[in-house]
PDB file of C-alpha atoms in Angstrom:
ATOM      1  CA  MET A  29       0.000   0.000   0.000  1.00 90.00           C
ATOM      2  CA  ALA A  30       1.099   3.558  -0.623  1.00 95.00           C
ATOM      3  CA  LYS A  31      -0.129   6.868   0.715  1.00 96.00           C
ATOM      4  CA  TYR A  32      -1.282   9.544  -1.697  1.00 97.00           C
ATOM      5  CA  LEU A  33      -2.037  13.194  -1.066  1.00 96.00           C
ATOM      6  CA  ILE A  34      -5.111  14.411  -2.924  1.00 97.00           C
ATOM      7  CA  SER A  35      -5.413  18.193  -2.700  1.00 94.00           C
ATOM      8  CA  PHE A  36      -6.706  21.334  -4.322  1.00 92.00           C
ATOM      9  CA  GLU A  37      -5.482  24.912  -4.331  1.00 87.00           C
ATOM     10  CA  ARG A  38      -7.047  27.681  -2.348  1.00 81.00           C
ATOM     11  CA  GLY A  39      -9.476  29.474  -4.627  1.00 83.00           C
ATOM     12  CA  ALA A  40     -10.272  26.401  -6.721  1.00 89.00           C
ATOM     13  CA  MET A  41     -13.855  26.537  -5.475  1.00 89.00           C
ATOM     14  CA  ASP A  42     -14.312  30.300  -5.917  1.00 88.00           C
ATOM     15  CA  HIS A  43     -16.420  29.749  -9.049  1.00 92.00           C
ATOM     16  CA  ILE A  44     -19.128  27.958  -7.065  1.00 93.00           C
ATOM     17  CA  PRO A  45     -22.152  30.155  -6.263  1.00 94.00           C
ATOM     18  CA  ASP A  46     -22.803  30.599  -2.535  1.00 93.00           C
ATOM     19  CA  GLU A  47     -26.193  28.941  -2.788  1.00 96.00           C
ATOM     20  CA  ASP A  48     -24.550  25.748  -4.127  1.00 95.00           C
ATOM     21  CA  PHE A  49     -22.122  25.333  -1.219  1.00 92.00           C
ATOM     22  CA  PRO A  50     -24.501  23.361   1.025  1.00 95.00           C
ATOM     23  CA  GLN A  51     -24.858  20.716  -1.702  1.00 96.00           C
ATOM     24  CA  VAL A  52     -21.116  20.755  -2.415  1.00 94.00           C
ATOM     25  CA  GLY A  53     -20.529  20.146   1.292  1.00 93.00           C
ATOM     26  CA  LYS A  54     -22.948  17.211   1.308  1.00 96.00           C
ATOM     27  CA  ASP A  55     -21.456  15.733  -1.861  1.00 96.00           C
ATOM     28  CA  SER A  56     -17.851  16.061  -0.733  1.00 95.00           C
ATOM     29  CA  HIS A  57     -18.628  14.625   2.709  1.00 95.00           C
ATOM     30  CA  ALA A  58     -20.373  11.686   1.023  1.00 97.00           C
ATOM     31  CA  VAL A  59     -17.215  10.926  -0.963  1.00 97.00           C
ATOM     32  CA  ILE A  60     -15.092  11.084   2.186  1.00 97.00           C
ATOM     33  CA  GLN A  61     -17.518   8.686   3.880  1.00 97.00           C
ATOM     34  CA  GLU A  62     -17.177   6.356   0.897  1.00 98.00           C
ATOM     35  CA  ILE A  63     -13.376   6.513   1.270  1.00 98.00           C
ATOM     36  CA  ARG A  64     -13.728   5.746   4.989  1.00 98.00           C
ATOM     37  CA  ASP A  65     -16.066   2.851   4.277  1.00 98.00           C
ATOM     38  CA  ALA A  66     -13.518   1.453   1.800  1.00 98.00           C
ATOM     39  CA  GLY A  67     -10.934   1.471   4.595  1.00 98.00           C
ATOM     40  CA  VAL A  68      -8.388   3.637   2.751  1.00 98.00           C
ATOM     41  CA  PHE A  69      -8.922   6.997   4.490  1.00 98.00           C
ATOM     42  CA  VAL A  70      -5.895   8.262   6.449  1.00 97.00           C
ATOM     43  CA  PHE A  71      -6.616  11.949   7.016  1.00 96.00           C
ATOM     44  CA  GLY A  72      -8.408  14.860   5.431  1.00 95.00           C
ATOM     45  CA  GLY A  73      -9.645  18.370   5.938  1.00 91.00           C
ATOM     46  CA  GLY A  74     -10.054  21.851   4.572  1.00 85.00           C
ATOM     47  CA  LEU A  75      -7.496  24.494   5.457  1.00 80.00           C
ATOM     48  CA  SER A  76      -8.598  27.801   6.935  1.00 72.00           C
ATOM     49  CA  TYR A  77      -7.864  31.053   5.189  1.00 65.00           C
ATOM     50  CA  ASP A  78     -11.019  33.143   5.514  1.00 58.00           C
ATOM     51  CA  ASP A  79     -11.476  33.477   9.270  1.00 57.00           C
ATOM     52  CA  GLY A  80      -8.749  36.015  10.000  1.00 59.00           C
ATOM     53  CA  ASP A  81      -6.682  33.360  11.764  1.00 59.00           C
ATOM     54  CA  VAL A  82      -4.318  32.914   8.855  1.00 59.00           C
ATOM     55  CA  GLU A  83      -0.834  33.330  10.171  1.00 66.00           C
ATOM     56  CA  HIS A  84       1.249  31.333   7.743  1.00 72.00           C
ATOM     57  CA  ALA A  85       4.892  31.042   8.512  1.00 75.00           C
ATOM     58  CA  VAL A  86       8.020  29.609   6.973  1.00 78.00           C
ATOM     59  CA  VAL A  87      10.578  28.261   9.427  1.00 82.00           C
ATOM     60  CA  ALA A  88      14.142  28.057   8.094  1.00 83.00           C
ATOM     61  CA  VAL A  89      16.720  25.485   9.170  1.00 90.00           C
ATOM     62  CA  ASP A  90      18.298  28.080  11.456  1.00 93.00           C
ATOM     63  CA  GLY A  91      14.950  28.609  13.200  1.00 91.00           C
ATOM     64  CA  MET A  92      14.222  31.995  11.611  1.00 88.00           C
ATOM     65  CA  VAL A  93      10.486  32.506  11.140  1.00 86.00           C
ATOM     66  CA  THR A  94       9.155  34.630   8.296  1.00 82.00           C
ATOM     67  CA  ASP A  95       5.625  35.382   7.140  1.00 76.00           C
ATOM     68  CA  GLY A  96       4.270  33.666   4.086  1.00 68.00           C
ATOM     69  CA  PRO A  97       2.884  32.557   1.868  1.00 61.00           C
ATOM     70  CA  TYR A  98       0.156  35.159   1.993  1.00 56.00           C
ATOM     71  CA  PRO A  99      -3.569  34.333   1.789  1.00 50.00           C
ATOM     72  CA  GLU A 100      -3.777  35.920  -1.665  1.00 54.00           C
ATOM     73  CA  SER A 101      -1.158  33.490  -2.931  1.00 55.00           C
ATOM     74  CA  LYS A 102      -2.113  30.654  -5.248  1.00 56.00           C
ATOM     75  CA  GLU A 103       0.472  28.581  -3.357  1.00 65.00           C
ATOM     76  CA  LEU A 104      -1.898  27.835  -0.500  1.00 72.00           C
ATOM     77  CA  ILE A 105      -3.597  24.461  -0.333  1.00 82.00           C
ATOM     78  CA  GLY A 106      -7.354  24.653   0.173  1.00 84.00           C
ATOM     79  CA  GLY A 107      -8.000  21.110   1.296  1.00 90.00           C
ATOM     80  CA  VAL A 108      -6.399  17.699   1.532  1.00 95.00           C
ATOM     81  CA  THR A 109      -7.275  14.037   1.701  1.00 97.00           C
ATOM     82  CA  ILE A 110      -4.721  11.311   2.302  1.00 97.00           C
ATOM     83  CA  VAL A 111      -5.542   7.789   1.174  1.00 98.00           C
ATOM     84  CA  ASP A 112      -3.609   4.548   1.599  1.00 97.00           C
ATOM     85  CA  VAL A 113      -4.208   2.496  -1.536  1.00 98.00           C
ATOM     86  CA  PRO A 114      -2.408  -0.264  -3.445  1.00 96.00           C
ATOM     87  CA  THR A 115      -1.969   1.604  -6.745  1.00 96.00           C
ATOM     88  CA  ARG A 116      -1.767   5.038  -8.319  1.00 97.00           C
ATOM     89  CA  GLU A 117      -4.839   4.163 -10.368  1.00 98.00           C
ATOM     90  CA  GLU A 118      -6.793   3.644  -7.148  1.00 98.00           C
ATOM     91  CA  ALA A 119      -5.646   7.058  -5.888  1.00 97.00           C
ATOM     92  CA  LEU A 120      -6.720   8.639  -9.178  1.00 97.00           C
ATOM     93  CA  LYS A 121     -10.132   6.970  -8.869  1.00 98.00           C
ATOM     94  CA  TRP A 122     -10.671   8.540  -5.446  1.00 98.00           C
ATOM     95  CA  ALA A 123      -9.352  11.908  -6.668  1.00 97.00           C
ATOM     96  CA  ALA A 124     -11.897  11.843  -9.498  1.00 97.00           C
ATOM     97  CA  LYS A 125     -14.713  11.258  -7.020  1.00 97.00           C
ATOM     98  CA  ILE A 126     -13.446  14.063  -4.779  1.00 96.00           C
ATOM     99  CA  ALA A 127     -13.231  16.372  -7.817  1.00 96.00           C
ATOM    100  CA  VAL A 128     -16.894  15.724  -8.578  1.00 97.00           C
ATOM    101  CA  GLY A 129     -17.916  16.296  -4.948  1.00 96.00           C
ATOM    102  CA  CYS A 130     -15.846  19.461  -4.517  1.00 94.00           C
ATOM    103  CA  ARG A 131     -16.525  20.720  -8.048  1.00 95.00           C
ATOM    104  CA  CYS A 132     -12.811  21.357  -8.628  1.00 94.00           C
ATOM    105  CA  ALA A 133      -9.732  19.595  -9.972  1.00 94.00           C
ATOM    106  CA  GLN A 134      -7.537  17.623  -7.579  1.00 96.00           C
ATOM    107  CA  ASP A 135      -3.765  17.218  -7.449  1.00 95.00           C
ATOM    108  CA  VAL A 136      -2.498  13.686  -6.703  1.00 97.00           C
ATOM    109  CA  ARG A 137       0.964  13.047  -5.279  1.00 96.00           C
ATOM    110  CA  LYS A 138       2.494   9.923  -3.809  1.00 97.00           C
ATOM    111  CA  PHE A 139       4.315  10.126  -0.509  1.00 95.00           C
ATOM    112  CA  MET A 140       7.878   8.865  -0.640  1.00 93.00           C
ATOM    113  CA  ASP A 141       8.472   5.434   0.844  1.00 85.00           C
ATOM    114  CA  ASP A 142      10.144   5.587   4.231  1.00 82.00           C
ATOM    115  CA  PRO A 143      12.475   2.630   4.648  1.00 82.00           C
ATOM    116  CA  GLU A 144      12.387   3.092   8.415  1.00 84.00           C
ATOM    117  CA  MET A 145       8.646   2.612   8.707  1.00 72.00           C
TER     118      MET A 145
END
């Protein structure tokens, strides 16, 4: 089994009308429940950036802390789901279902194997 990060960028859902968000929430939660029921869910969640509590920081190897990236940046991730599946194709299948539920494209990346785990 391998772990895959399925994510989307902040702003990817900006095209969705406000009145559609309740249904998008229901649809995306249904997909996550399906992933849970399949036994491949590891972790998932949306990342905050609208509530004023967005204090992003970059910590350098010397411990220096700097601000960034900024909320306006396209570099911010909007939400993530981590699945543990046997193949890339399986990860892509789940990403496609999440894309439908969230109404936005999903990025799929495999975590590196850790020989110590």
